[in-house]
Coordinates of C-alpha atoms in Angstrom, one line a residue:
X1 CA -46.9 -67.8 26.7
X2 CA -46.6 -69.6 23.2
X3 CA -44.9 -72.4 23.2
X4 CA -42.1 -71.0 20.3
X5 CA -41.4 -67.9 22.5
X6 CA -41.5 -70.8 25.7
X7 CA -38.6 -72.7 23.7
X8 CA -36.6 -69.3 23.1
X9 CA -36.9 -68.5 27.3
X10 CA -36.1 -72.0 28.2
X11 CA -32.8 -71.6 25.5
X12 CA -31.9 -69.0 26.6
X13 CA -32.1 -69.5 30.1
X14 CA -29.7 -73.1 29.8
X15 CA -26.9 -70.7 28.1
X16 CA -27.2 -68.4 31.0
X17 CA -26.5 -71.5 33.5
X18 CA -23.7 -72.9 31.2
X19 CA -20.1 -72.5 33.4
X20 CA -18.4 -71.2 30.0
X21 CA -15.0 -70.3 32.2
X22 CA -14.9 -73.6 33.5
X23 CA -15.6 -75.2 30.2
X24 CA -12.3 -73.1 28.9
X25 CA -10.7 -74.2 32.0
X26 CA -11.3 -78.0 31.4
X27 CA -10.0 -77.8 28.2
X28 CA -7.3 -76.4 29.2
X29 CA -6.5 -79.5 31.8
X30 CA -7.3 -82.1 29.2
X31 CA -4.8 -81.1 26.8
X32 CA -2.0 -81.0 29.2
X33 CA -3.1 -83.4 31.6
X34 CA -1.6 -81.3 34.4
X35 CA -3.8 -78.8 36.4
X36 CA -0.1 -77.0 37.1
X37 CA 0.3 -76.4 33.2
X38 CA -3.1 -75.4 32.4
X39 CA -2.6 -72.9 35.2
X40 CA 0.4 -71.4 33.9
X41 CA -1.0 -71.3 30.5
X42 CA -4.5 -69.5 31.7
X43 CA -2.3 -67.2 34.3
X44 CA -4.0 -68.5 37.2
X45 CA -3.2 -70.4 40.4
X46 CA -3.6 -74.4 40.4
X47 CA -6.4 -73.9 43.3
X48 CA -8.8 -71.6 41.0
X49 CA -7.9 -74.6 38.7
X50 CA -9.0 -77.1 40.8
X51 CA -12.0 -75.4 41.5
X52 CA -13.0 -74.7 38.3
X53 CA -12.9 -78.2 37.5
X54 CA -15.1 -79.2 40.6
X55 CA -17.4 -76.5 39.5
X56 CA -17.7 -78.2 35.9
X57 CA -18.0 -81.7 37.7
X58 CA -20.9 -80.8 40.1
X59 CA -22.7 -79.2 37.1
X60 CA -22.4 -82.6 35.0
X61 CA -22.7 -84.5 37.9
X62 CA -19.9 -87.2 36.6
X63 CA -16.0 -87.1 36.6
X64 CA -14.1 -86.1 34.4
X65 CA -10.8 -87.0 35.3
X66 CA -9.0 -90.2 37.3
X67 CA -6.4 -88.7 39.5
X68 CA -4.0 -91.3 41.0
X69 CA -1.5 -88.9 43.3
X70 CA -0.1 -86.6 41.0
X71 CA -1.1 -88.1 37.6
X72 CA -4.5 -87.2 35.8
X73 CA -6.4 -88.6 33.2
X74 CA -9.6 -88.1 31.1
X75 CA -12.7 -90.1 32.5
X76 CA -15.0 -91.7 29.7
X77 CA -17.2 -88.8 30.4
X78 CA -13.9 -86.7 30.1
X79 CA -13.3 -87.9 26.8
X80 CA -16.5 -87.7 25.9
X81 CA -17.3 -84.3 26.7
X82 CA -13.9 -82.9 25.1
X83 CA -14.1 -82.8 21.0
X84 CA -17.3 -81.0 21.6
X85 CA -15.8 -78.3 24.1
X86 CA -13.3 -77.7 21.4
X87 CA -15.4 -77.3 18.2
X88 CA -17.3 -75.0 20.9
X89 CA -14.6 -73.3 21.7
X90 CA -13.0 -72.9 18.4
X91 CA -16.5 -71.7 16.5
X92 CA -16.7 -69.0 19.7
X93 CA -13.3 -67.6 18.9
X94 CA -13.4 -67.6 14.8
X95 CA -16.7 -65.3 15.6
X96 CA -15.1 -63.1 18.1
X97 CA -12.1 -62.7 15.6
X98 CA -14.2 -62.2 12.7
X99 CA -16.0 -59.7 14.2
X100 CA -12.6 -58.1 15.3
X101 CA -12.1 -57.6 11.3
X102 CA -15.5 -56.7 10.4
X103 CA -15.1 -53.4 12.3
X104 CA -11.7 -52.8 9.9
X105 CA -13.2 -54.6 7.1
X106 CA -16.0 -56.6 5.4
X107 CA -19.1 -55.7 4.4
X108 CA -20.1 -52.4 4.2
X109 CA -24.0 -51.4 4.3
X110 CA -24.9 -48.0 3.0
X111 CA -28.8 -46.5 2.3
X112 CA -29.1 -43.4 -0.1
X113 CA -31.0 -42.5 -2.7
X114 CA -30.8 -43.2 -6.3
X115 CA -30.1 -40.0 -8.4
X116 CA -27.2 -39.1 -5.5
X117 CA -25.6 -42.6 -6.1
X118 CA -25.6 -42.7 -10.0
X119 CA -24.9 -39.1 -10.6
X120 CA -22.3 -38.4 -7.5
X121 CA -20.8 -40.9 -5.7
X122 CA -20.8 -44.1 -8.2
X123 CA -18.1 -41.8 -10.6
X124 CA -15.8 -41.9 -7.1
X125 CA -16.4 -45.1 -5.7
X126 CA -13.3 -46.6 -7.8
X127 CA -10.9 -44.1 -5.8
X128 CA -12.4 -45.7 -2.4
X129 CA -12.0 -49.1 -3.8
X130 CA -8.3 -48.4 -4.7
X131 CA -8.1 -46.8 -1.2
X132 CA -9.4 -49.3 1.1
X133 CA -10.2 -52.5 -0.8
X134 CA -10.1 -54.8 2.3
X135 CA -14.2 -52.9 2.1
X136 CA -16.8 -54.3 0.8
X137 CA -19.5 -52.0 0.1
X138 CA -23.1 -52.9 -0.2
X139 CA -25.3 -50.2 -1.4
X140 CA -29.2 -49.9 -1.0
X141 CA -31.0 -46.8 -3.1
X142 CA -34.3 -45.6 -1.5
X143 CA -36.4 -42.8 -0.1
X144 CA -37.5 -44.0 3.3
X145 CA -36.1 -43.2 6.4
X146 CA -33.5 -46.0 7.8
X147 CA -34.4 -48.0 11.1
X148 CA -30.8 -49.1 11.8
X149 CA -32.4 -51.1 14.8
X150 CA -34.2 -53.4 12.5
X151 CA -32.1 -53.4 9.5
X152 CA -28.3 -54.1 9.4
X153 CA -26.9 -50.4 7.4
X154 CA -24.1 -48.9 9.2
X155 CA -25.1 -45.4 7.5
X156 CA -27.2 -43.6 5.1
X157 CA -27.0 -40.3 2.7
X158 CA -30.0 -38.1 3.0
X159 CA -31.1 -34.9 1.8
X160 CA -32.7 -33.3 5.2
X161 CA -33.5 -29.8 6.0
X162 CA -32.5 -30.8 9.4
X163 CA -30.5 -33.7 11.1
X164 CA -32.2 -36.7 11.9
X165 CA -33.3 -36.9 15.1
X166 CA -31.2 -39.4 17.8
X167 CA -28.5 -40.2 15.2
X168 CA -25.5 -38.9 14.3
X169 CA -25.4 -36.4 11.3
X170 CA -22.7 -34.5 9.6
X171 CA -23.5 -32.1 6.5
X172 CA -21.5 -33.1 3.5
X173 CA -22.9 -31.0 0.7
X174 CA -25.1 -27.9 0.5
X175 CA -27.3 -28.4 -3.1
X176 CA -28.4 -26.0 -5.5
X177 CA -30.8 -25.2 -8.9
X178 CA -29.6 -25.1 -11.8
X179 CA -31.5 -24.5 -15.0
X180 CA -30.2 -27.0 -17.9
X181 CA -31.0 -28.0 -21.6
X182 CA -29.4 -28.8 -24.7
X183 CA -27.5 -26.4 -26.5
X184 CA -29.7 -26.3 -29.3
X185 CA -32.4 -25.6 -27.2
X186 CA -31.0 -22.7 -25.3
X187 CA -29.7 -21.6 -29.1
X188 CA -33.0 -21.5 -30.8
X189 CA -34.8 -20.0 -27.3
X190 CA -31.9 -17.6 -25.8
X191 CA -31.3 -17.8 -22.2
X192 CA -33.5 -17.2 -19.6
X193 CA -33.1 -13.9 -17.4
X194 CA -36.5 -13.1 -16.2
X195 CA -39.3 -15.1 -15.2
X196 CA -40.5 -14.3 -18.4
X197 CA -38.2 -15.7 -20.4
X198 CA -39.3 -19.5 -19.3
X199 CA -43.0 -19.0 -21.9
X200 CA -40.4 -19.8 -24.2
X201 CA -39.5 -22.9 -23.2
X202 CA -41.4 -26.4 -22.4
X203 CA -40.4 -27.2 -18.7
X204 CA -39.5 -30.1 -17.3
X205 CA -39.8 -31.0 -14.0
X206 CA -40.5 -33.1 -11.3
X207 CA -42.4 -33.0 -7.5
X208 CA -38.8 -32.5 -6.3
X209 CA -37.7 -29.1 -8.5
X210 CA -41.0 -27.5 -9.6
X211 CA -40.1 -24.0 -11.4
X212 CA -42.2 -22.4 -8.5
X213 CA -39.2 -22.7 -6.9
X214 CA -37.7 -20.0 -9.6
X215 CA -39.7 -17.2 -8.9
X216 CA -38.3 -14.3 -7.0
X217 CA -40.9 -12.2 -4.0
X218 CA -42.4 -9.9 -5.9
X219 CA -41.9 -12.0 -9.1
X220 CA -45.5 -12.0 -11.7
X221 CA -45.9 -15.4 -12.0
X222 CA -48.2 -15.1 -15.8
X223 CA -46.9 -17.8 -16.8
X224 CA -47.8 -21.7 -16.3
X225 CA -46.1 -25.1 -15.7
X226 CA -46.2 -26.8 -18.9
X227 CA -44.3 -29.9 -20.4
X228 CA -43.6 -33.0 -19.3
X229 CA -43.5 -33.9 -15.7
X230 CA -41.9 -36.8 -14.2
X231 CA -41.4 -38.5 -11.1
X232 CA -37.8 -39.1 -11.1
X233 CA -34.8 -36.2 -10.8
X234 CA -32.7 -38.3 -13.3
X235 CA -35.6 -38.9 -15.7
X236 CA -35.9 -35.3 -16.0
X237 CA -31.9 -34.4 -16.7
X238 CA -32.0 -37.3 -19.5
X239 CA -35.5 -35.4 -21.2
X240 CA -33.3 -32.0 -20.8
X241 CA -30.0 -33.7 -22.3
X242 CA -32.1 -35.3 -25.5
X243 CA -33.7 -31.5 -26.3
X244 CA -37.0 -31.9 -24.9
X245 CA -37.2 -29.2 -22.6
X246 CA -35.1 -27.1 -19.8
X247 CA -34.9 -28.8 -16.7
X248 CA -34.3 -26.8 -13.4
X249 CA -32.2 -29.8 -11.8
X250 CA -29.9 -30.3 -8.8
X251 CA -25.9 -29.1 -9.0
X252 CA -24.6 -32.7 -7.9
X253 CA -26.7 -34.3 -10.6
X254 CA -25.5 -32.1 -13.4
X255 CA -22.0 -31.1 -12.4
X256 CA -20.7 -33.9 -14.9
X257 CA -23.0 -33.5 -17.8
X258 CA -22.4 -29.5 -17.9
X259 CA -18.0 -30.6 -17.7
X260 CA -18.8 -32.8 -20.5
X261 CA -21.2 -30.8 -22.4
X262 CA -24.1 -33.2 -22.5
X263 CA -26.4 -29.8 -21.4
X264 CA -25.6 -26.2 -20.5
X265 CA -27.2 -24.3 -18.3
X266 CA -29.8 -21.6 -19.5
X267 CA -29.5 -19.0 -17.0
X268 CA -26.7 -17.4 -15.1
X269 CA -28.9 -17.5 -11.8
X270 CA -28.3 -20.3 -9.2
X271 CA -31.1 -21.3 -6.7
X272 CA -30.0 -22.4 -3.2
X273 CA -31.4 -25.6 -2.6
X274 CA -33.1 -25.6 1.4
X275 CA -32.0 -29.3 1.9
X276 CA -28.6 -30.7 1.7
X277 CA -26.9 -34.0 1.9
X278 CA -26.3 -35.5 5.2
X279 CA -24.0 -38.8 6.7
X280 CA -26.1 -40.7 9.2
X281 CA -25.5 -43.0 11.4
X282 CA -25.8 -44.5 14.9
X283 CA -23.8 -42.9 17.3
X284 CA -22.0 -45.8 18.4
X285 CA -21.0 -46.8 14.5
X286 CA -18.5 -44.1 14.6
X287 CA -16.5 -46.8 16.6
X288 CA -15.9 -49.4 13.3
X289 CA -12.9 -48.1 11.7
X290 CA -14.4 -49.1 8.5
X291 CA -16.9 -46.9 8.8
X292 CA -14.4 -43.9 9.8
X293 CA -12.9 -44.9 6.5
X294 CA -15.8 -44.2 4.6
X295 CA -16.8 -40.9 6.3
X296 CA -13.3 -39.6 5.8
X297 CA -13.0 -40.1 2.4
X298 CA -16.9 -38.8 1.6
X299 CA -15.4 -35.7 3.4
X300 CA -12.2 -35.5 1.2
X301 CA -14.5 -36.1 -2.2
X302 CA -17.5 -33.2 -1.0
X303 CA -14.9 -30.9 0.0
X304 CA -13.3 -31.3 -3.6
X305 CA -16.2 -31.3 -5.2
X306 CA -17.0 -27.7 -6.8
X307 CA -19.4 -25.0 -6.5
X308 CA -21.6 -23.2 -8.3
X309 CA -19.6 -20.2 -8.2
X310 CA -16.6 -22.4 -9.4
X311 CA -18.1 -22.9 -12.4
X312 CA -15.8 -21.6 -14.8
X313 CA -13.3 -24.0 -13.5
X314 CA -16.0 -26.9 -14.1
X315 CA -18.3 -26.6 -17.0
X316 CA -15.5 -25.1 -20.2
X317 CA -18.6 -25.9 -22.3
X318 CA -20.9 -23.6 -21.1
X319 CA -21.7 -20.5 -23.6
X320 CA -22.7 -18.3 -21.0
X321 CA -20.1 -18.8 -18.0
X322 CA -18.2 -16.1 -18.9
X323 CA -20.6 -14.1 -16.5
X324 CA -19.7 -14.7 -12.9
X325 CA -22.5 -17.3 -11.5
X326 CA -25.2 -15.5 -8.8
X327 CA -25.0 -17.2 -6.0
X328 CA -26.0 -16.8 -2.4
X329 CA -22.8 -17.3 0.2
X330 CA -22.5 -20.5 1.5
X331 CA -20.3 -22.9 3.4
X332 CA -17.8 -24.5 0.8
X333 CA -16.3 -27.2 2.6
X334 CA -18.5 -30.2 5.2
X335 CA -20.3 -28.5 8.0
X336 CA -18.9 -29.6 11.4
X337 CA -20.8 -32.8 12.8
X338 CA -24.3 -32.6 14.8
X339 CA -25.9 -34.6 16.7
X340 CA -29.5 -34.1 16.6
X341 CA -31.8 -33.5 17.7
X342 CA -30.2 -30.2 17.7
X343 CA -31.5 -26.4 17.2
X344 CA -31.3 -25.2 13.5
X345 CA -28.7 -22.8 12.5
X346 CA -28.3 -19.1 12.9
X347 CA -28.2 -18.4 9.4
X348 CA -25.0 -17.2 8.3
X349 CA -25.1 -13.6 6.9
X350 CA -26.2 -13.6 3.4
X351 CA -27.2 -17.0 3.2
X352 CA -30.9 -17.3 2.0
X353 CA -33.7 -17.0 4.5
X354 CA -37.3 -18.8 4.3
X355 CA -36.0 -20.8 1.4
X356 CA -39.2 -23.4 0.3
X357 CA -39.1 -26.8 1.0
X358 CA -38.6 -28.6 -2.1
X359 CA -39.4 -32.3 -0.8
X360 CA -37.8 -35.4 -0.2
X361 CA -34.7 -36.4 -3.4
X362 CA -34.5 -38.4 -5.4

């Protein structure tokens, strides 16, 4: 055994042995110099008291108090002892209450990834803020699945196929495909009905919405992939709102720029997207009220949020929402909660089937 991890045993060991109840019991006695009134105060009888004290004494191996009849008084070693049973005391109880308030308040630490946060939730975070601002969240953008054993995150945002396995999970948002440019764009090229119709255009795209993804069964693929390619969702809306190309990009990453007429979409078709977003989180976290807080209002927000086939209501800029939006039928509001690992789904009746995997978001 090294002799670090020999230090850490030992350590640990000595707090294991330390008589912590008879440490708040001598306490007690010292500040009111009567084992009668330390009894009262600690709702006990004078005996456990008494014992207590003896307990404390043996351990120490000195006295800690004179007694002369009925009258007590702190030894040297008594006195000694005291200030730093006190500063123990008093550091033990500001942790145990400031952990009491971190459950209801305090730092907040969420995982998710970056195009969800920028595009999504970082337009709504002010309406939490105003909600609960006794919150303080802390938020972490990446790809990688979280290890809340080893890291300190109370919850992630994922886009899964399927829960995470031994954690909590509660669908928030199905996702779809949307194809996107600039106006002038989809003015000089028309829009795009058939697979055909995308030789017209340059196509941008990334690893996470290739236009492979567009074509139908059955669907003659004689055309190719060409344009620009990047690895970043949000990369590729910006190239589609500056003219270069049409994008085929995710509903929650466009919803805004289609309102405010930063693109428009191309076609009247909408792809289901396989994955959609999940809330994470160790089972056991559902216990912090601050975290309850959170995952209320992320329900209240996706559940407002619109749909595809709510278009009209949404995008006022868009020249060819007149036509009702194609859309497979899905689930409007927040799927119930899972816990995972859990079976998949019976697919609900016309909800797509053997939809592609389109990788991990961005």
């Amino acid at each position: 055994m090294s002799e670090r991890r020999l230090r850490k045993t030992e350590a640990t060991r000595s707090f294991d042995r330390l008589p912590l109840n008879a440490l708040r019991v001598f306490e007690a006695v010292a500040t009111r110099l009567s084992f009668a009134a330390a009894a009262d105060a600690l709702h006990v009888t004078p005996a456990a008291v008494s014992m207590q004290i003896r307990t404390l004494e043996d351990y120490l191996r000195v006295p800690l108090f004179r007694r002369s009849g009925r009258a007590i008084a702190l030894s040297a070693e008594g006195a000694l002892l005291l200030p730093g049973v006190r500063c123990g005391l008093s550091e033990l109880q500001q942790a145990m209450q400031q952990l009491r308030q971190d459950r209801s308040g305090g730092a907040l630490n969420i995982s998710t990834i970056a195009s969800f946060l920028q595009k999504w939730l970082l337009p709504r975070l002010p309406q939490f803020h105003d909600r609960h601002p006794h919150i303080e969240l802390s938020i972490h953008t990446s790809r990688d699945p979280v290890d809340f054993a080893q890291g300190d995150f109370h919850a992630a945002l994922r886009m899964s196929a399927t829960p995470t396995p031994g954690l909590y999970n509660e669908k928030l948002l199905d996702e779809w495909f949307v194809p996107v440019c600039s106006r002038e764009l989809l003015a000089r090229h028309g829009p795009v009905r058939t697979p055909a119709d995308l030789k017209r255009y340059p196509l941008l795209r990334s690893s996470d919405e290739s236009w492979t993804l567009w074509l139908h069964p059955g669907a003659e693929a004689d055309w190719h992939e060409r344009g620009a390619a990047f690895d970043d969702s949000l990369t590729v809306l910006a190239a589609a709102e500056q003219g270069q190309g049409l994008a085929l990009t995710r509903w929650t990453l466009a919803a805004q720029d289609l309102a405010n007429g930063r693109v428009v979409r191309a076609s009247e078709q909408i792809l289901p997207c396989p994955r959609a977003y999940y809330f994470v989180c160790p089972e056991s976290y559902l216990a912090l009220p601050k975290l309850q807080h959170l995952l209320e209002w992320l329900r209240e927000m996706a559940a407002a949020f619109p749909r595809p086939g709510d278009a009209a209501a949404l995008i006022s800029a868009d020249p060819i929402s007149a036509a009702p939006a194609r859309v497979a039928a899905s689930a409007r509001g927040p799927a119930a909660p899972q816990r995972a690992p859990l079976r998949a789904r019976r697919p609900r009746p016309g909800a797509p089937r053997g939809a592609r995997p389109a990788g991990r978001g961005r």
